Short mmCIF file of C-alpha atoms and ligand atoms in Angstrom, two decimals:
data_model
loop_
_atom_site.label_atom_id
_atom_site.label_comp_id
_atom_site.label_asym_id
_atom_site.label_seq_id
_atom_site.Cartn_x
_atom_site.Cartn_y
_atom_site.Cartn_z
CA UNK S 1 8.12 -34.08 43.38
CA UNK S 2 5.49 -34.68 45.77
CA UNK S 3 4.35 -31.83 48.44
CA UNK S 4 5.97 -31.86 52.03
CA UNK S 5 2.48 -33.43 53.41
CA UNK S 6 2.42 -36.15 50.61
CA UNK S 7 4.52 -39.54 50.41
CA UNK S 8 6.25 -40.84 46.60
CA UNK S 9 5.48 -44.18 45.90
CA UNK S 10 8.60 -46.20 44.34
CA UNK S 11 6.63 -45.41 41.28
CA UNK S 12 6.86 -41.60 41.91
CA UNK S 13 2.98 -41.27 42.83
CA UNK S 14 2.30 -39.25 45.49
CA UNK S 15 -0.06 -40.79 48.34
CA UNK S 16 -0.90 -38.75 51.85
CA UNK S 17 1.82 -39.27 53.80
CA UNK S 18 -0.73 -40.97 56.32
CA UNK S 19 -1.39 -43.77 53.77
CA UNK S 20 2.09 -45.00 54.46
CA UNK S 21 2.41 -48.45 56.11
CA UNK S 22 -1.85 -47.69 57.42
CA UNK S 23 -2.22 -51.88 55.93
CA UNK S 24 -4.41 -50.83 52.82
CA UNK S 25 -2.62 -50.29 49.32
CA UNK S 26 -2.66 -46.68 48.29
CA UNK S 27 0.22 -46.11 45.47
CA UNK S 28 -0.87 -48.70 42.84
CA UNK S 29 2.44 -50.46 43.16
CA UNK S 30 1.86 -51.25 47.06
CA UNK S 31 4.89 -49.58 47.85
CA UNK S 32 3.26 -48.00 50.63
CA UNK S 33 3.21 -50.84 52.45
CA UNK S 34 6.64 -52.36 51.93
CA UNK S 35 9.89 -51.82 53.83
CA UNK S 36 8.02 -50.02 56.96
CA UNK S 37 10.81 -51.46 59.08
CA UNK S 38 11.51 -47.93 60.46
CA UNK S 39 8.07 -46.23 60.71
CA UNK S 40 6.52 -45.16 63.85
CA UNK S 41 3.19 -45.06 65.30
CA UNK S 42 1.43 -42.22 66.26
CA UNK S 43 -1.01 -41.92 69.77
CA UNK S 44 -3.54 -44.85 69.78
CA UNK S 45 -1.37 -46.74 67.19
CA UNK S 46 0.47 -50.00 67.55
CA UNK S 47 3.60 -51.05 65.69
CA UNK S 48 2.87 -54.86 63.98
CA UNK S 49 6.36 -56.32 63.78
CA UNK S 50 6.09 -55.99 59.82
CA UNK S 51 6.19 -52.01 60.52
CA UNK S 52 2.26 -51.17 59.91
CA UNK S 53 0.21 -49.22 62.21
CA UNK S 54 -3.08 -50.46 63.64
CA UNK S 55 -5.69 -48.94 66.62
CA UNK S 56 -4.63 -50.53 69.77
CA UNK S 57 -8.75 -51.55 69.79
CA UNK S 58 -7.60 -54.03 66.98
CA UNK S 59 -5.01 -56.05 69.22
CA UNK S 60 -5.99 -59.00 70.11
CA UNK S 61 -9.52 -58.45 69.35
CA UNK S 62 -9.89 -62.33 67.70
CA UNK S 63 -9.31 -60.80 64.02
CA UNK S 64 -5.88 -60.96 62.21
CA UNK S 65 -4.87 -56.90 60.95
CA UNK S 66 -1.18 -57.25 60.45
CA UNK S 67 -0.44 -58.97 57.56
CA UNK S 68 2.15 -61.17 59.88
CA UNK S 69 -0.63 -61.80 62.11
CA UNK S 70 1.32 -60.74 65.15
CA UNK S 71 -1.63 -58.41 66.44
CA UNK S 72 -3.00 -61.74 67.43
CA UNK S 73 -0.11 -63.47 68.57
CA UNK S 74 1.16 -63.67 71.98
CA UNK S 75 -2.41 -62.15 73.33
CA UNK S 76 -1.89 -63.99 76.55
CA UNK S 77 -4.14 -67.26 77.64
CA UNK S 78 -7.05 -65.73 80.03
CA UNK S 79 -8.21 -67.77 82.02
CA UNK S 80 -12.08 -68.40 80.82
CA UNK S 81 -14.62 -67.09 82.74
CA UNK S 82 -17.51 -66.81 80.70
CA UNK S 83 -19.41 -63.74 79.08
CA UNK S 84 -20.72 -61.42 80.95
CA UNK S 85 -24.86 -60.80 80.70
CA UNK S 86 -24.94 -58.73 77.91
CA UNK S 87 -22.64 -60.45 76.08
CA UNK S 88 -22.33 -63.09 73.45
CA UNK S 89 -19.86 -66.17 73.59
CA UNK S 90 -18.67 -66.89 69.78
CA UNK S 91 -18.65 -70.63 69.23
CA UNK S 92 -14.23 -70.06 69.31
CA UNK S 93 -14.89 -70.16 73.43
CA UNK S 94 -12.57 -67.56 73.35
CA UNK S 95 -14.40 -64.23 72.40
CA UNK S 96 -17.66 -62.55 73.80
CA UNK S 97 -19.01 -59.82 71.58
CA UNK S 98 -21.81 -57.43 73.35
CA UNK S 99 -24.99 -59.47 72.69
CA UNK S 100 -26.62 -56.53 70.61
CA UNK S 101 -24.01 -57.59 67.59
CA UNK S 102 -25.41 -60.81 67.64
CA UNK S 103 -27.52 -61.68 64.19
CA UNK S 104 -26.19 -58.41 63.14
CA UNK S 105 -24.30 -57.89 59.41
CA UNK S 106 -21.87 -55.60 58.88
CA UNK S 107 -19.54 -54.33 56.85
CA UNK S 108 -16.94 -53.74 59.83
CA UNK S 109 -14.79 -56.83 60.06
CA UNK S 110 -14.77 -56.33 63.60
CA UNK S 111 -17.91 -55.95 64.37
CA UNK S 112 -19.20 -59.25 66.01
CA UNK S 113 -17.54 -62.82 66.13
CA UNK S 114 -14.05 -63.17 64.17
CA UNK S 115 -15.53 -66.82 63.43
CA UNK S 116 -19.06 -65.64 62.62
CA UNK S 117 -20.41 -67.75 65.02
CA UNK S 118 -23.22 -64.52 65.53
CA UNK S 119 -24.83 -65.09 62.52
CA UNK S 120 -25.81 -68.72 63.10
CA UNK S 121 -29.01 -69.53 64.68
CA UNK S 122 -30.63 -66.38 63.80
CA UNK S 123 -33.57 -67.36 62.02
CA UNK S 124 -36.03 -66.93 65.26
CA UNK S 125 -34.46 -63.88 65.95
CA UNK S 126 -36.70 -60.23 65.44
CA UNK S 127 -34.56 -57.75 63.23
CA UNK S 128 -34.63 -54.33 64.92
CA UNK S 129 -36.61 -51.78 62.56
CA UNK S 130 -35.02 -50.41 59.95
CA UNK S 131 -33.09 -53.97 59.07
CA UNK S 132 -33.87 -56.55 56.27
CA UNK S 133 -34.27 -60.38 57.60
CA UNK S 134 -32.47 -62.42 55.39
CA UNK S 135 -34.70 -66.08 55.09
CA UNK S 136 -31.08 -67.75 56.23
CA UNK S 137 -31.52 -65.28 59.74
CA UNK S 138 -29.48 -62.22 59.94
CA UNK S 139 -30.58 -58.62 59.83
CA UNK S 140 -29.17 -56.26 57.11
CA UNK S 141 -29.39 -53.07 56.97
CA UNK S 142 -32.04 -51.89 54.80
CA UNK S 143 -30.40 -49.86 51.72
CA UNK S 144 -28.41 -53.14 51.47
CA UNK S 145 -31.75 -54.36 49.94
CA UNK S 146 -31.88 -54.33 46.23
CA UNK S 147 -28.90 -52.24 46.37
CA UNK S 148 -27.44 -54.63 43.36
CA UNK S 149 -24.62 -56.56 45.64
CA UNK S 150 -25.78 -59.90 47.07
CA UNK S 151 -25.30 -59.84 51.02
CA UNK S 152 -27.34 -61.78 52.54
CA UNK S 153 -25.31 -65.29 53.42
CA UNK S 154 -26.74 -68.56 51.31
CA UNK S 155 -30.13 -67.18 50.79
CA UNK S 156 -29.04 -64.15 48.85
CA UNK S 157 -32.64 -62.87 49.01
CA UNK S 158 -32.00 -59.39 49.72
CA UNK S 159 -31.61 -58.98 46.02
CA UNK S 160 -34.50 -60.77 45.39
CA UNK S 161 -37.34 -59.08 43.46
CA UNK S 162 -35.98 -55.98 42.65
CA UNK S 163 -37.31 -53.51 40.73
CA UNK S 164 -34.76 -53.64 37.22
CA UNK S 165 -34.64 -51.46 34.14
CA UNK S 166 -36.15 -53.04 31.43
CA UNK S 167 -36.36 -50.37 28.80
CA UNK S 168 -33.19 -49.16 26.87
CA UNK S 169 -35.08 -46.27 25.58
CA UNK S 170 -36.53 -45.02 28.89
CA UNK S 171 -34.40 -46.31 31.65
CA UNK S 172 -36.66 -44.66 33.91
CA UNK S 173 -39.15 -47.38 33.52
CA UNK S 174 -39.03 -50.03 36.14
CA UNK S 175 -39.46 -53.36 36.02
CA UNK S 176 -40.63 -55.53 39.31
CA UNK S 177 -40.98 -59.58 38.41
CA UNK S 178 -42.99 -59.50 35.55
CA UNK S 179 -44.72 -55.90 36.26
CA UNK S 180 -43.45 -52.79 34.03
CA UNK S 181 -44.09 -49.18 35.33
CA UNK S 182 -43.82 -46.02 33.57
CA UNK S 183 -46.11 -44.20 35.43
CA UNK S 184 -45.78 -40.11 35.44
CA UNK S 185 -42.21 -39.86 33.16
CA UNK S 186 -44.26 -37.80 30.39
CA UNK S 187 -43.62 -39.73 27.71
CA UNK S 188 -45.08 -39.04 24.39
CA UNK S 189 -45.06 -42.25 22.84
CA UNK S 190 -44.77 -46.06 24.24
CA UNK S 191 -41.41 -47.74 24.91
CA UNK S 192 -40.30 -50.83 23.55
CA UNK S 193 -39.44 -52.99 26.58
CA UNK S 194 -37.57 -55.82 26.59
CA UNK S 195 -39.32 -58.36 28.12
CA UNK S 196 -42.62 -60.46 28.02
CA UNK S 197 -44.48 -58.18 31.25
CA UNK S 198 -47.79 -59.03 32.04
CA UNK S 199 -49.43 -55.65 33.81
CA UNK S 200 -48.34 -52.52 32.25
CA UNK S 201 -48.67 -49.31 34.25
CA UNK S 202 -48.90 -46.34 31.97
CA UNK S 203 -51.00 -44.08 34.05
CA UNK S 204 -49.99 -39.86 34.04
CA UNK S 205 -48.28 -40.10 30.75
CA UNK S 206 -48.52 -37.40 27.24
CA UNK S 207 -49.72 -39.86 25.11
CA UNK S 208 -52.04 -38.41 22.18
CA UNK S 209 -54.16 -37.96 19.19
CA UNK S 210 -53.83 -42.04 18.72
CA UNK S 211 -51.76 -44.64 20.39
CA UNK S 212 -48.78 -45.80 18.23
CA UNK S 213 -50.28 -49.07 17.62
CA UNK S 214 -47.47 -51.21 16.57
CA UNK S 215 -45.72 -51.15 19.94
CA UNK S 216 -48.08 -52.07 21.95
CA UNK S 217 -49.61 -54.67 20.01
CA UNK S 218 -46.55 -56.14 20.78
CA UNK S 219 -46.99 -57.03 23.96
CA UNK S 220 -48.95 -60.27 23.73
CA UNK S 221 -48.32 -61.22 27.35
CA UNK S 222 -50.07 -57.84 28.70
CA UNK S 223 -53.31 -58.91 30.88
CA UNK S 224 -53.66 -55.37 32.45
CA UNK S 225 -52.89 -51.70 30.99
CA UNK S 226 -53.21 -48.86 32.90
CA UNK S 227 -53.07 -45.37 30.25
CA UNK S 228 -55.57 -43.40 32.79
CA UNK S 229 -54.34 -39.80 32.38
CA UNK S 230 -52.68 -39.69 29.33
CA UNK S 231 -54.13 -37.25 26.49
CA UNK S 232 -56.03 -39.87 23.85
CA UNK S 233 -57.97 -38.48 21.74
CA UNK S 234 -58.69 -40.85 19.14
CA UNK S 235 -58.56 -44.83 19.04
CA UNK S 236 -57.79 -46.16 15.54
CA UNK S 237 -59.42 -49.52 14.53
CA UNK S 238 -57.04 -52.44 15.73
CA UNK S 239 -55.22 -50.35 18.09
CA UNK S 240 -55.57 -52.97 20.57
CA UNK S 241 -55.63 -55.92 18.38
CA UNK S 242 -52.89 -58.35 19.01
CA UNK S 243 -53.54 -58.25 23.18
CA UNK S 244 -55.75 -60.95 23.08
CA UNK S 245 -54.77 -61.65 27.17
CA UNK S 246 -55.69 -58.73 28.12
CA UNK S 247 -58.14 -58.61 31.09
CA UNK S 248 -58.20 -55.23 32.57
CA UNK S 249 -57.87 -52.29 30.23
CA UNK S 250 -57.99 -48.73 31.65
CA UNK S 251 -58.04 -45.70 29.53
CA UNK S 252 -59.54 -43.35 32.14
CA UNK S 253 -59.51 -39.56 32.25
CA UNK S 254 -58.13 -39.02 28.80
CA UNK S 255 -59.44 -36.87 25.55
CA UNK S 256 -61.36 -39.23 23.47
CA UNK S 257 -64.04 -37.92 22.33
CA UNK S 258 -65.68 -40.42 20.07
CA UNK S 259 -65.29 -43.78 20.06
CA UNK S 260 -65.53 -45.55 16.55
CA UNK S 261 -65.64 -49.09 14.59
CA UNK S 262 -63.23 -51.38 16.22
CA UNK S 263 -61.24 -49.09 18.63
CA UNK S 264 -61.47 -52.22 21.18
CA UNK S 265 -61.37 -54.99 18.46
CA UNK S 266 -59.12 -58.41 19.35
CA UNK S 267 -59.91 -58.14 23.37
CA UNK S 268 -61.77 -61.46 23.33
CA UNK S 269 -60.86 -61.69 26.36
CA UNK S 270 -61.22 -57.71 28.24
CA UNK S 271 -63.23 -58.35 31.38
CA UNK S 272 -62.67 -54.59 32.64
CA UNK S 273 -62.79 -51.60 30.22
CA UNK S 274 -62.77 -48.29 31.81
CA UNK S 275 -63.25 -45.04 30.15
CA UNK S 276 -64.34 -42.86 32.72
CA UNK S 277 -63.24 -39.23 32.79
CA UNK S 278 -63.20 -38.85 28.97
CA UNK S 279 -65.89 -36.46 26.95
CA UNK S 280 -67.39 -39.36 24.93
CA UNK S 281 -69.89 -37.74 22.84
CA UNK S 282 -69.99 -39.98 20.00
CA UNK S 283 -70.55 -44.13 19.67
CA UNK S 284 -70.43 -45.48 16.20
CA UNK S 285 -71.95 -48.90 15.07
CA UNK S 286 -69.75 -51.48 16.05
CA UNK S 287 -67.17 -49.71 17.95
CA UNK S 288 -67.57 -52.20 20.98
CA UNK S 289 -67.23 -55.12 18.46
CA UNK S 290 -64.97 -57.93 19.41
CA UNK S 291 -65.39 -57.89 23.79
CA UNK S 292 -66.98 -60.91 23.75
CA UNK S 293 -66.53 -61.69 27.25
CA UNK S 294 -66.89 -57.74 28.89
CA UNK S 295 -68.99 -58.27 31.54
CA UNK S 296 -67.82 -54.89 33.21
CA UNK S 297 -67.76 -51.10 31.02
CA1 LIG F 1 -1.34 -47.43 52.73
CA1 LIG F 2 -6.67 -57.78 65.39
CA1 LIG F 3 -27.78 -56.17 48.81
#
């Protein structure tokens, strides 16, 4: 049984008893929405002839609501007199829209021009602030960009670009075109990610004692690594080797101490090594062996 406030589907699931004939589905068998011969509408309702209630706003307002169309029937021929000054005439000749909805998307169906004549000739149009210009000329909303759902009409560029997870172990890292950051998610050890990146930020991290070399040598597509403020201590021979792209490497404010024989071997071709911020006490013989084209230290 459902509560006095509640309506049974045909089913026997209850629904709010405002759900019944309001034109959206509510009981999964639709039965809300069937036989509302007899309903009534309440204050600022109107009755389509099907039964359903819509907001007297939605009659004849250029958009079909009742699913027998009869909000938009019988609306009575005006005779045309134009838009007024702040308004918009839709390319229909029969609806003006206030001219602020013009180049405007929205989610409300009846916001703007029921023939989306508003959103045409937009692409010299400024977006207010706050709105995303889509490169076919309407404004969007912001959080509509990169929000994962395509919305902007034939361009689809407001999902363009955006930042994607790329690491099944640490979702947290984030992905941008062919950048990876990890930055500041204290990780202990480096994350196999999936794809071929190029710059690798991996700045504010915990990783210490001695990279885990296998990983990253990996990553044969890396031409800059950022590990500034992470807590290396040591750098075994070879860590590095495998990165032969690699341009800019920046270990920065870590631990090491001491930097031995081939800590920076395979970097052919390093143009930027950085260690600044570390408490280097110690250089062995031939522990810068292998930059052959470092110009910068
Ligand atoms: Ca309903
Ligand atoms: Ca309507
Ligand atoms: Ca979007």
């Amino acid at each position: 049984m459902c509560t006095e406030d509640s309506w049974q589907c045909s089913s026997g699931q209850c629904v709010q008893l405002s759900d019944r004939c309001d034109l959206a589905f509510d009981c999964a068998d639709k039965s809300d929405e069937q036989y509302c011969d007899e309903n009534e509408c309440g204050e600022g309702l109107r009755r389509c002839h099907t039964g359903q209630c819509v907001p007297d706003s939605f009659w004849c307002d250029h958009i079909n609501d009742c699913p027998d169309k009869s909000d938009e029937l019988h609306c009575g021929v005006h005779e045309w007199s134009g838009c007024a000054e702040d308004e918009f005439p839709c390319a229909s000749g029969a609806q003006c829209i206030p001219a602020m909805e013009r180049c405007i998307l929205s989610d409300d169906r009846h916001h703007g021009c029921a023939d989306h004549s508003h959103l045409l000739d937009c692409k010299s149009v400024t977006c207010p602030a706050g709105m995303f210009k889509c490169r076919s000329g309407p404004c969007l909303d912001e959080v509509k960009q990169c929000d994962g759902n395509v919305d902007c009409p034939e361009t689809w560029d407001d999902e363009d670009f955006c930042p994607f997870q790329c690491s099944h172990e640490v979702p947290e890292c984030l992905c941008h075109h062919l950048d990876a950051n990890c930055s500041g998610l204290g990780l202990r050890y480096f994350p196999d990610i999936e794809i071929n990146i190029n710059r690798f930020y991996f700045a504010d991290n915990q990783l210490s004692v001695t990279l885990h070399a296998q990983p990253i040598r990996g990553h044969q597509q890396v031409v800059y690594l950022d590990l500034s403020r992470n807590q290396l201590q040591y750098l075994r021979n070879g860590t590095f080797s495998g990165l032969w792209r690699l341009r800019i490497l920046i270990l920065s404010e870590n631990n090491l101490r001491e930097l031995t024989e081939g800590a920076f071997a395979g970097l052919h071709n390093l143009r930027n090594l950085q260690l600044d911020g570390n408490q280097i006490a110690y250089i062995g013989p031939f522990a810068f062996y292998g930059l052959s084209s470092l110009p910068t230290l």
